[in-house]
Short mmCIF file of C-alpha atoms (C1' of nucleotides) in Angstrom, two decimals:
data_model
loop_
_atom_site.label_atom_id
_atom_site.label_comp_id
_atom_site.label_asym_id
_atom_site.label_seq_id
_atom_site.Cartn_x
_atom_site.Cartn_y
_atom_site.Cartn_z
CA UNK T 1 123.48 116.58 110.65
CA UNK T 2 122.19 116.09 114.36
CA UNK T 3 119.68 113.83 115.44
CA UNK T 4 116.53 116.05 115.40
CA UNK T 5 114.78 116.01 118.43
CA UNK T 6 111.69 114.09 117.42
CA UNK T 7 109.74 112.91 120.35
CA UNK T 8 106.14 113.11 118.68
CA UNK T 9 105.41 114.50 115.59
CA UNK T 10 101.97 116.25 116.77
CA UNK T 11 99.25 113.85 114.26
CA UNK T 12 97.97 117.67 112.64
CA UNK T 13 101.55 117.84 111.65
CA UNK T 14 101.65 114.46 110.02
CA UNK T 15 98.47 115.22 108.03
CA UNK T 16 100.07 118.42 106.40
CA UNK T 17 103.16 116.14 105.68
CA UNK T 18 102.40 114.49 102.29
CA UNK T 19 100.79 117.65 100.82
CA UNK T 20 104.03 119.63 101.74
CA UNK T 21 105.98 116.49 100.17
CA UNK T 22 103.40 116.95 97.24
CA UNK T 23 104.42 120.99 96.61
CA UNK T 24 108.26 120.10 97.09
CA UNK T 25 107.90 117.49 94.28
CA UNK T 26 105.72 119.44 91.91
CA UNK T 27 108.58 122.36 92.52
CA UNK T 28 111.69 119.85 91.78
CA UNK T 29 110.07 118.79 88.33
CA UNK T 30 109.84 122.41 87.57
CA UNK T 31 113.78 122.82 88.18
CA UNK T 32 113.83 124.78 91.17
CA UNK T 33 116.36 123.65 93.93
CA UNK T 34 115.60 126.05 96.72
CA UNK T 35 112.41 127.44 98.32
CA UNK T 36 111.33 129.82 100.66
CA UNK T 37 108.60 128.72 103.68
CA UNK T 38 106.74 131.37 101.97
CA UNK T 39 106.55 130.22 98.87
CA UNK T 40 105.92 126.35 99.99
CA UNK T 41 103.27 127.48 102.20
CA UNK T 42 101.55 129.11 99.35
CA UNK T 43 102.13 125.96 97.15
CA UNK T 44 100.41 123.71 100.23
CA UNK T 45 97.95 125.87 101.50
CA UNK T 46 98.93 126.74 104.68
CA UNK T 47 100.62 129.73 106.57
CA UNK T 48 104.14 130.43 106.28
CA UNK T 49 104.47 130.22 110.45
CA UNK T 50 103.01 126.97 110.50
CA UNK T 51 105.01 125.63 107.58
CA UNK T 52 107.72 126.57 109.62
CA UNK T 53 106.68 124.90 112.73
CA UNK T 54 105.66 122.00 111.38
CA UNK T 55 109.31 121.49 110.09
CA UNK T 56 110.61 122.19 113.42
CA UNK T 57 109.11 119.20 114.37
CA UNK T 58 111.15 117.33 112.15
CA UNK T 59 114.80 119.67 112.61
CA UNK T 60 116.17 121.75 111.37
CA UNK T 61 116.60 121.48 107.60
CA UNK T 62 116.39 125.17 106.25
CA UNK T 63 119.09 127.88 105.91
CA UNK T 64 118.81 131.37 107.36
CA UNK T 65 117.95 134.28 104.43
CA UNK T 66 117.94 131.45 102.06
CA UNK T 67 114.85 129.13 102.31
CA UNK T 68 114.86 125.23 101.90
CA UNK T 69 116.86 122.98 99.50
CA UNK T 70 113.75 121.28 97.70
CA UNK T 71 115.86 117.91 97.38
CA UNK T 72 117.34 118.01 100.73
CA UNK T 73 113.62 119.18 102.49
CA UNK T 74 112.34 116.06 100.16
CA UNK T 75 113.60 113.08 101.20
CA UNK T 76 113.72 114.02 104.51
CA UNK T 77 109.74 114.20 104.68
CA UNK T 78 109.79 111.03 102.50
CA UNK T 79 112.16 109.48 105.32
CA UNK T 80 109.88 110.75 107.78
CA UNK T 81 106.42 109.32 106.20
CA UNK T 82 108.21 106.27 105.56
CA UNK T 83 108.61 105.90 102.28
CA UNK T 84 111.79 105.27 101.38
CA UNK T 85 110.32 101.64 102.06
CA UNK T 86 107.60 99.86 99.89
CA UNK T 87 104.72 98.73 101.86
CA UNK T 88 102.35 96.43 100.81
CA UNK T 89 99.04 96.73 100.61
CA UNK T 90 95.53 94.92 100.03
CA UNK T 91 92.63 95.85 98.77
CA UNK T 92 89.35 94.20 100.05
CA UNK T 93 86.24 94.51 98.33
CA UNK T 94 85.96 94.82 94.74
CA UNK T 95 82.78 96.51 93.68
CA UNK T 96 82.92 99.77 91.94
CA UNK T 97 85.26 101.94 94.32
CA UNK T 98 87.16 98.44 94.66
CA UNK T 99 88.23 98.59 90.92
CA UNK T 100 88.50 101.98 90.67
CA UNK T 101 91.22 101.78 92.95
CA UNK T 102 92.86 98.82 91.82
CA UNK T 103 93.08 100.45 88.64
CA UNK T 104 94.42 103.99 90.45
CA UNK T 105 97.77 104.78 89.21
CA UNK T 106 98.23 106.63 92.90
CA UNK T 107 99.42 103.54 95.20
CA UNK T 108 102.61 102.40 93.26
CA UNK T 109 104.09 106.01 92.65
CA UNK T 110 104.69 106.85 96.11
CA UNK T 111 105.92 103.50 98.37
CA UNK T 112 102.73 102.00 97.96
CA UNK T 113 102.42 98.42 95.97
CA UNK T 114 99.30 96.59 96.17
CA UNK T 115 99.60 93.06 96.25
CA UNK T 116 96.65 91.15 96.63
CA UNK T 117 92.50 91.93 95.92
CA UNK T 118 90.15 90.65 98.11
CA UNK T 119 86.71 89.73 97.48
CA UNK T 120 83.69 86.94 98.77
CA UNK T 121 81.64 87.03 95.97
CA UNK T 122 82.29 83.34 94.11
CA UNK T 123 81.71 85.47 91.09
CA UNK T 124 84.54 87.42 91.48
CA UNK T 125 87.29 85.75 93.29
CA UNK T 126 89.76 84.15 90.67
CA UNK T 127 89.29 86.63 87.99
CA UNK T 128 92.21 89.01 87.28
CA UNK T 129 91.76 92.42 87.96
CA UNK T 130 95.15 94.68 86.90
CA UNK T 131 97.42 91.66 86.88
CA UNK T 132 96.30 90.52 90.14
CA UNK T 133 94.10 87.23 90.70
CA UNK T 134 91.03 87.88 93.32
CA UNK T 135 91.32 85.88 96.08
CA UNK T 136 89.26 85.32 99.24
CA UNK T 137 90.53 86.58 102.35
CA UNK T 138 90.95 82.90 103.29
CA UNK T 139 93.38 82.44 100.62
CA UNK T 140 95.06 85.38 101.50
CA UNK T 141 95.77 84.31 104.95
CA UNK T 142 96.86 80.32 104.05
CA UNK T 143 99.54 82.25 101.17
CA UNK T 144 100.89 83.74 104.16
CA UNK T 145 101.93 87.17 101.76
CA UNK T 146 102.94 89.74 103.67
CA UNK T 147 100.32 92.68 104.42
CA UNK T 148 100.82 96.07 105.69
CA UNK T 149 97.96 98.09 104.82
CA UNK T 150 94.22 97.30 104.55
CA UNK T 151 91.65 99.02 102.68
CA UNK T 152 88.50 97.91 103.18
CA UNK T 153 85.54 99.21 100.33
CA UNK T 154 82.77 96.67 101.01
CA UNK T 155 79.70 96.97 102.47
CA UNK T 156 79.44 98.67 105.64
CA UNK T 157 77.65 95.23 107.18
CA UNK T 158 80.78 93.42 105.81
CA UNK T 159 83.67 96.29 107.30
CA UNK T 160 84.01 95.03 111.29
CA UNK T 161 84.28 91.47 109.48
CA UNK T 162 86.82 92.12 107.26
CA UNK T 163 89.24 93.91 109.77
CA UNK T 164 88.86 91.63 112.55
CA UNK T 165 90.54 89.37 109.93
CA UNK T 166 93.06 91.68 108.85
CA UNK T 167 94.23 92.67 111.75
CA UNK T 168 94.63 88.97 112.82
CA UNK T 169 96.62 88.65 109.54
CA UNK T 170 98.62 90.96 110.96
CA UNK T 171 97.62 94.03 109.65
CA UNK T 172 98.18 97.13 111.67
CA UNK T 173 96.99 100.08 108.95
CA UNK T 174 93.80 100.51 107.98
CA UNK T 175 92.02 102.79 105.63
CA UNK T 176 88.31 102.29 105.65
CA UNK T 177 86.21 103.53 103.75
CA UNK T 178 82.72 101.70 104.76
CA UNK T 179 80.52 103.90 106.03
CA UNK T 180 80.80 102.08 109.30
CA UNK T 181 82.08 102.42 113.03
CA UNK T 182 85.18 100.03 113.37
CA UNK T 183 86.50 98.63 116.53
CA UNK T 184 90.12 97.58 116.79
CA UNK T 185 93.23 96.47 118.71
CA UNK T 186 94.80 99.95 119.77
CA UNK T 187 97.94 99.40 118.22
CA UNK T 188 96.06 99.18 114.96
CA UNK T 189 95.92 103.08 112.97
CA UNK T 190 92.49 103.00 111.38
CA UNK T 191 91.78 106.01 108.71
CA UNK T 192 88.33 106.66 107.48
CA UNK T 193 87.07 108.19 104.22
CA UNK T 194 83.33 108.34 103.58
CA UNK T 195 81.61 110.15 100.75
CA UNK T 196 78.02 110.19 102.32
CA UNK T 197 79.73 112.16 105.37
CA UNK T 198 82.10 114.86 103.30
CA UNK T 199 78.66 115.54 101.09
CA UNK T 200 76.81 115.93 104.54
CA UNK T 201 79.45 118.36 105.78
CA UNK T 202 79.53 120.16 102.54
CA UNK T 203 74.88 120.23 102.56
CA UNK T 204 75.69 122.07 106.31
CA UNK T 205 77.17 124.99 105.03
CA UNK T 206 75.13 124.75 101.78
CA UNK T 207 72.01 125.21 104.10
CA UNK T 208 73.67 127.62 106.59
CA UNK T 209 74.48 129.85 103.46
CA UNK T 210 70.62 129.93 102.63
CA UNK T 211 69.72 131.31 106.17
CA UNK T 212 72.63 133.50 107.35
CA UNK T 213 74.69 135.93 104.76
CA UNK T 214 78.41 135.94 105.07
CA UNK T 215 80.82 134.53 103.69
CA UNK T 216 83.12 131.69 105.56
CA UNK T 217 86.12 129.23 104.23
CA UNK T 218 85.63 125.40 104.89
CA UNK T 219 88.80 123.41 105.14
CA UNK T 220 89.14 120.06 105.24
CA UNK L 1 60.25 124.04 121.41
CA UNK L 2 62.41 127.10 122.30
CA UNK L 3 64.66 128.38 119.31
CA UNK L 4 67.82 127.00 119.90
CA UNK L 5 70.97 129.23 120.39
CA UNK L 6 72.48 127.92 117.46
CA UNK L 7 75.32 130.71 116.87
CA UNK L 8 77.60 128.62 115.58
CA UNK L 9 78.28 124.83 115.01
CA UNK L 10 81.92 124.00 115.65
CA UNK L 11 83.47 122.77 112.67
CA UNK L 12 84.61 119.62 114.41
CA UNK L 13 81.28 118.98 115.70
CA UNK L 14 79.57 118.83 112.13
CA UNK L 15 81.95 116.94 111.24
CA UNK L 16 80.48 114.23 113.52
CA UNK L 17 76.87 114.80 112.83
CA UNK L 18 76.50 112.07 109.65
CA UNK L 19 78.21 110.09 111.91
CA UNK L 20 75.01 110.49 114.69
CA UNK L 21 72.85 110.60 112.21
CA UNK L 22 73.79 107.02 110.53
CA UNK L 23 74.05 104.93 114.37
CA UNK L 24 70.53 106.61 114.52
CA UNK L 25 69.40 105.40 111.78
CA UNK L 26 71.05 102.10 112.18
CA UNK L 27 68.96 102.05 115.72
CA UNK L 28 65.01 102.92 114.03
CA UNK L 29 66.07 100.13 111.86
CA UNK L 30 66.20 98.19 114.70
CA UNK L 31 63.28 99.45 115.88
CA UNK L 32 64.67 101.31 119.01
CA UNK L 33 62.60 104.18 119.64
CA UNK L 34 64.98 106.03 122.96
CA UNK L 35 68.64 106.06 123.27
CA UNK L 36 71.27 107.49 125.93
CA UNK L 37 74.27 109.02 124.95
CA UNK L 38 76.14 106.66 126.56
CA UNK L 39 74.76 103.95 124.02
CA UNK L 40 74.52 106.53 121.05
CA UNK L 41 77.89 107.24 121.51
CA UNK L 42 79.63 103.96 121.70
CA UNK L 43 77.80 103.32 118.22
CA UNK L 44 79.01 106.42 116.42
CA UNK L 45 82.78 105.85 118.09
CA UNK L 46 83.13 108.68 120.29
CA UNK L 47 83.33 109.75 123.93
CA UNK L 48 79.25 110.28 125.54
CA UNK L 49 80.52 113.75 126.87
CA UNK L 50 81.32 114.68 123.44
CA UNK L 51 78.17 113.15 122.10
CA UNK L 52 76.27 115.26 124.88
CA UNK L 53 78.29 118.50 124.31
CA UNK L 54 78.14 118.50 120.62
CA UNK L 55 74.03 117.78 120.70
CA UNK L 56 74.01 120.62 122.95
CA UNK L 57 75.05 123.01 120.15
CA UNK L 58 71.52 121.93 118.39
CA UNK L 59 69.44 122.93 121.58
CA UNK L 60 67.76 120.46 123.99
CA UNK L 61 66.77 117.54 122.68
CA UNK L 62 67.46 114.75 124.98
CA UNK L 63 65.08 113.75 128.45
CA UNK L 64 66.98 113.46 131.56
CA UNK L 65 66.87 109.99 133.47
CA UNK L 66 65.70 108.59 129.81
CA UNK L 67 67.78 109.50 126.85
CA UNK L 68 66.69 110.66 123.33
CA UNK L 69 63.97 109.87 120.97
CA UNK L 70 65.30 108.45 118.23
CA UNK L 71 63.33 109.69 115.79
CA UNK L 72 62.89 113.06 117.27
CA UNK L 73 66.74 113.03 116.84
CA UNK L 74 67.32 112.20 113.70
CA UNK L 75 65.13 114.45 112.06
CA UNK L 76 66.94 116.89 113.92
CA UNK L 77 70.37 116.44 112.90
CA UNK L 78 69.08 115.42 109.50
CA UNK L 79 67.35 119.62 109.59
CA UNK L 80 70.57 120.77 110.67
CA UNK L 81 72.80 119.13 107.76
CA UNK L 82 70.41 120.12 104.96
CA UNK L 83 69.42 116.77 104.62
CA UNK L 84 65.82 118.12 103.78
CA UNK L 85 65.90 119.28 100.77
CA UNK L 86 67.55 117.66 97.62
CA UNK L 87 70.60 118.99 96.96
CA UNK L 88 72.02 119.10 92.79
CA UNK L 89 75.38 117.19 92.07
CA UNK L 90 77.80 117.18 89.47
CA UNK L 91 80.31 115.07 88.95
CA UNK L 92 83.24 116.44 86.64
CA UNK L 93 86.23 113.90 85.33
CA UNK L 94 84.69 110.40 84.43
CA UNK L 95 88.20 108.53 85.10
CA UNK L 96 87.82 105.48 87.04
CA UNK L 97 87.33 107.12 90.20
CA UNK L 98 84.50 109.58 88.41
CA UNK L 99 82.79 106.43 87.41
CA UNK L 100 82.77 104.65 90.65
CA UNK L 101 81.22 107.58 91.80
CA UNK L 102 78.66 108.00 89.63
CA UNK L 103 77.52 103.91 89.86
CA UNK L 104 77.62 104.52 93.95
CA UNK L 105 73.99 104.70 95.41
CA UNK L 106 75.03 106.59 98.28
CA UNK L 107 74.23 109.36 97.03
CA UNK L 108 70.83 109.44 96.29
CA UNK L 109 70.41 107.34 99.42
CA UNK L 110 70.20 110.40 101.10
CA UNK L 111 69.43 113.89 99.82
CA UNK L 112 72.15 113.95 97.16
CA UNK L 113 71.42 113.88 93.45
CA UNK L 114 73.71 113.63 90.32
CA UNK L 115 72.22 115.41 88.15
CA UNK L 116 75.63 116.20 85.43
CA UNK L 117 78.33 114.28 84.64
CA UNK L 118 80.84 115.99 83.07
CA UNK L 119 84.17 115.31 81.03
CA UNK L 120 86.27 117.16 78.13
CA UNK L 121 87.56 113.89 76.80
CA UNK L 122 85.43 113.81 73.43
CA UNK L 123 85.55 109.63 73.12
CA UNK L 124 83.56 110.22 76.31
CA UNK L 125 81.29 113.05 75.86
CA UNK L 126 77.79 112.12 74.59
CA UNK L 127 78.38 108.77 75.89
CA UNK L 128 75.32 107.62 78.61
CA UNK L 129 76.70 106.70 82.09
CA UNK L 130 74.22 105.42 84.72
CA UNK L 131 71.42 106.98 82.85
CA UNK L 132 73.04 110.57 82.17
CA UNK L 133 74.75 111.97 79.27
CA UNK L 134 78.08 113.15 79.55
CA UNK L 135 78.63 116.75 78.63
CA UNK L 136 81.61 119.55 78.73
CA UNK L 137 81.39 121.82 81.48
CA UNK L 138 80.50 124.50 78.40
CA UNK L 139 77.77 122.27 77.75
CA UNK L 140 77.02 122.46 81.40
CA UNK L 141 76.50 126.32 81.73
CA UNK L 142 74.69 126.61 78.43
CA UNK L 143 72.25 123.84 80.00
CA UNK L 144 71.54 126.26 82.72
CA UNK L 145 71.59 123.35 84.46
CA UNK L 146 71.10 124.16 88.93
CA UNK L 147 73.95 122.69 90.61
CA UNK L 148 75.05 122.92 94.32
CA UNK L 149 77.52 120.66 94.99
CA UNK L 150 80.61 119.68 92.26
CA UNK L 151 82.89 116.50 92.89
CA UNK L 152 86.06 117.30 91.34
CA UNK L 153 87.72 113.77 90.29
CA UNK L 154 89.80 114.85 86.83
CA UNK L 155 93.50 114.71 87.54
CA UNK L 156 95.69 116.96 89.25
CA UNK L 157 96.87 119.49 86.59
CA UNK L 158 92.97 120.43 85.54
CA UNK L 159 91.50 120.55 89.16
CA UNK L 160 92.15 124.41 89.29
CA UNK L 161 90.64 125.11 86.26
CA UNK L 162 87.76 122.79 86.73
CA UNK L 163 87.07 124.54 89.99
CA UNK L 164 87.25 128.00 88.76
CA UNK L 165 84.60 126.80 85.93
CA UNK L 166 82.43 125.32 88.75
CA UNK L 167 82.71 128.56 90.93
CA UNK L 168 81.64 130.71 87.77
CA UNK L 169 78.82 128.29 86.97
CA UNK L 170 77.47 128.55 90.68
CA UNK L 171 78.78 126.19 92.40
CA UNK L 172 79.66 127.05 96.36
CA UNK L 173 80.49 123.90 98.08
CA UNK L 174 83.23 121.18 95.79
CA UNK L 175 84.31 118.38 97.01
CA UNK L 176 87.73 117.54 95.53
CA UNK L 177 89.61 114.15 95.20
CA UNK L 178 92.45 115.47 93.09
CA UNK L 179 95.74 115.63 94.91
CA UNK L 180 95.60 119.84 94.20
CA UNK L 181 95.41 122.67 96.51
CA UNK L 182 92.47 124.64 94.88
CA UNK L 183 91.90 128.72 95.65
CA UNK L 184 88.62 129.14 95.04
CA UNK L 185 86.57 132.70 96.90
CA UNK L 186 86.68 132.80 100.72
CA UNK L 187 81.83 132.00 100.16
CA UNK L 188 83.20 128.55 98.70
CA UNK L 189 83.56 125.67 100.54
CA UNK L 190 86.09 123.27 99.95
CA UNK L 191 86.57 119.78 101.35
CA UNK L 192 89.36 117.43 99.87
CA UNK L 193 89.88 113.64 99.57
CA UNK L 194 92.93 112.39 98.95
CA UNK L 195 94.04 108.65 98.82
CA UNK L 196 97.56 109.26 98.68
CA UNK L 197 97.55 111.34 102.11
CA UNK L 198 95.73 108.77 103.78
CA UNK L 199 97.81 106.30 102.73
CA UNK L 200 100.76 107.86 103.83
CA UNK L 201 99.17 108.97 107.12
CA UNK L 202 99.44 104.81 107.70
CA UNK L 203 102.78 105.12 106.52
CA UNK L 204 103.78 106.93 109.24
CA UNK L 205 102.26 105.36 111.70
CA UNK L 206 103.20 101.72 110.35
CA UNK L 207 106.87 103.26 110.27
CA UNK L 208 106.95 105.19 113.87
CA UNK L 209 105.96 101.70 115.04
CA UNK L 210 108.91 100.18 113.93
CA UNK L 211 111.40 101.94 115.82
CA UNK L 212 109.28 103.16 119.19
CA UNK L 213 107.61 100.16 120.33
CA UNK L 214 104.28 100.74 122.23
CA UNK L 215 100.47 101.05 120.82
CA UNK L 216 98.96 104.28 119.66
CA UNK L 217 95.58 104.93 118.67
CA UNK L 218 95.10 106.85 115.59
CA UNK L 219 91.44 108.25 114.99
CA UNK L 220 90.47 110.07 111.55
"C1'" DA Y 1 54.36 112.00 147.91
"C1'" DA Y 2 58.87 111.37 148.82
"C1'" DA Y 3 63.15 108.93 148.29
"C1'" DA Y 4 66.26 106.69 145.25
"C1'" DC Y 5 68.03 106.30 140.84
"C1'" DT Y 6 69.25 107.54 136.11
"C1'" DT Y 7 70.80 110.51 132.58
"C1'" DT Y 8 71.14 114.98 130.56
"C1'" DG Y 9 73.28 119.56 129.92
"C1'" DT Y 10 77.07 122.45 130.95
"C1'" DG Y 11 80.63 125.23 133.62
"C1'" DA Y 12 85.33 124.62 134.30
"C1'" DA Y 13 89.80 122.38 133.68
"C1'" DC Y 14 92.76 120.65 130.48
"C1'" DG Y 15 95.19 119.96 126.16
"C1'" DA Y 16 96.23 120.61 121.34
"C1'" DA Y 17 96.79 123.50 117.57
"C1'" DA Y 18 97.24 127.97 115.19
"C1'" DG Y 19 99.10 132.47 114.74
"C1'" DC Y 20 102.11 136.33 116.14
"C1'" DA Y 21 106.24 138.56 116.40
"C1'" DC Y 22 110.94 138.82 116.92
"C1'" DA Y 23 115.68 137.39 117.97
"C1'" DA Y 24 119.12 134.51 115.87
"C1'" DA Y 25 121.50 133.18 111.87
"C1'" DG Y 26 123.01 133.06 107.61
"C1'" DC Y 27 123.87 135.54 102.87
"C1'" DC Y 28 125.51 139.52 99.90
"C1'" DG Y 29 127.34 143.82 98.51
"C1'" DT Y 30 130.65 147.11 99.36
"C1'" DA S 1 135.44 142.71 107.35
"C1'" DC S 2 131.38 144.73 108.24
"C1'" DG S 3 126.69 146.45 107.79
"C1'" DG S 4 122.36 145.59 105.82
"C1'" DC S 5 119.04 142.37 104.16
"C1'" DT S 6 116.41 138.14 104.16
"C1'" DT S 7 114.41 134.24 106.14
"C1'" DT S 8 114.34 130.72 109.57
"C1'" DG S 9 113.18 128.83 114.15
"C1'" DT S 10 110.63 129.41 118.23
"C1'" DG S 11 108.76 131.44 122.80
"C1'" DC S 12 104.42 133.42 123.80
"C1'" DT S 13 99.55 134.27 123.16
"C1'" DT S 14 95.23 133.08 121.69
"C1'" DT S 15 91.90 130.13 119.89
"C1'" DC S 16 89.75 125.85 119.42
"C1'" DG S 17 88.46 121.23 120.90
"C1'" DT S 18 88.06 117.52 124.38
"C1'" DT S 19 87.25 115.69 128.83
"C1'" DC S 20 85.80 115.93 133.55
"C1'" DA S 21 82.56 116.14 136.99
"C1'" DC S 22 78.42 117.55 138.96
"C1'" DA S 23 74.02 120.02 139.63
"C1'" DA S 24 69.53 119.97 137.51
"C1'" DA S 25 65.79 117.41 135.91
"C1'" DG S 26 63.34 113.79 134.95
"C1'" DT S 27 61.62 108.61 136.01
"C1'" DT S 28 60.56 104.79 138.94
"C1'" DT S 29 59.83 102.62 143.26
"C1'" DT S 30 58.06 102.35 147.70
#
DNA sequence: AAAACTTTGTGAACGAAAGCACAAAGCCGT
DNA sequence: ACGGCTTTGTGCTTTCGTTCACAAAGTTTT
């Protein structure tokens, strides 16, 4: 087992991680130990040559006229994404996409915990939502709890606020997903999701469609 | 006003369009009527030669020396997305994440209307959420009911089938939040969300930190 | 009206990512 | 042990996206 030569994962690579992770998974629950770069590919979505050179970028873990081991293939991924580890994460803003993703069984199955809710709203902060009592993000920084991951879901007047404080809480990972422009430190990873912008996308080629015949694939 | 040669919108740059089209909107609230793409730019969080280059794929619209007309702009962009026209939405799985959705006024907010929700759970069906009855996707098609646009957020296991369902009923463009790979025909377009990936985008990224020191920036 | 200044639009350079195609490497049957 | 078969890993090519840098085009000042 050599060290793999891993100066720089390229960041497309990275993305295509957890859904190969995600196929390897679904294919150990269903028994089978080895797979083909074929086969994976087909269960992720993506070509068989990129599959392949994606992994590259990690080592090499596959076998010649054989395929992958599906355990082996696995944890290295997992190793790679860094979750062998549990990081912690909070969750500030807890309107309706707040809850829903306190309540999302998602975080804790895969290295994720979340350990503290966030909210302003006097209404809202020391109720108990899933176990966890809603604190301001005042609180949260005098508790001193560890932080590793940010997700910001309030208003998009409220989002440059917030993660000026998280980040001087010390958090370097952010997922936003206010509709909003966010400025940060560069040593901070922000990620955005946005609704209003994937509908947009998705009314483009709904229009296009209307004017000029032809069929095209969107991917994400 | 020359027809623009508009052959062909790079993917990447439609991706960026909402985000245009929400700093100018941001600005007419502000009651700025002109603005350069240097300023335009630093509000939607990109580069202005990129700003310039991808408004150069919608035609001319910009005044040398000055800058662009707001307004002029916007209702450009807003043309080019489909933003025009009211497009039908239905939202299928009325988990947590299904009803966050359906509360959120983002949609409507902008050209987007839910017009169906939809779940096969029967202690849900029939029941009224935000003002709409909740039906079965069988339900659906008899109802005849015109739909564009379907956000897919039922678990993983019944994404495939719900999309399948969607594509016979109609639907061309889905927008899907379950952690699935769906094969739908090459007209449909497809554009997933998935939690779980983002979060373990940070993951990396939080992780590569740890052992090569040095800032990165990571963009979305 | 002409000079000075500002900002756009875009050709060209650069860089990243995707896809091709095949040699290298391992298995299996005889 | 060896030949044939399968599948990986990767150099090379091509495509796509970003950034640079500047001429063209407009505004403002004198």
């Amino acid at each position: 087992m050599a060290e793999p030569a891993r100066r720089g994962v390229p960041e497309a690579t990275v993305g295509r991680l957890p859904a190969y992770l995600r196929a390897l998974t679904a294919c150990a629950a269903q028994g089978t130990t080895s797979i083909s770069s074929e086969e994976l590919a087909a269960a992720a979505g993506v070509r068989s040559a990129q599959l392949r050179k994606d992994l590259s970028y990690l080592g090499s873990y596959g076998v010649r006229g054989v395929g992958y081991d599906v355990e082996r293939l696995s944890s290295q991924i997992a190793g790679e994404l860094g979750l062998t580890q549990e990081w912690p994460v909070v969750i500030v803003g807890l309107g309706n996409l707040g809850r829903a993703l306190a309540a999302y069984g998602g975080f804790s199955e895969r290295g994720f915990r979340v350990v503290a809710l966030v909210d302003e709203d006097p209404a809202v902060v020391g109720r108990t939502v899933q176990g966890l009592t809603v604190q301001t993000l005042t609180q949260l920084d005098e508790a001193g709890t560890p932080v590793a991951i940010g997700v910001i879901t309030t208003p998009a007047d409220q989002a440059q606020d917030v993660a000026d404080r998280l980040v001087a809480l010390g958090v370097r990972s952010v997922l936003n997903f206010a509709p909003a422009v966010l400025s940060v430190p560069p040593d901070v990873a922000v990620r955005k999701v946005d609704l209003a912008t994937e509908l947009q996308i998705l009314a483009f080629h709904e229009q296009r469609r209307a004017a000029a015949p032809g069929p095209q694939e969107v991917t994400g």
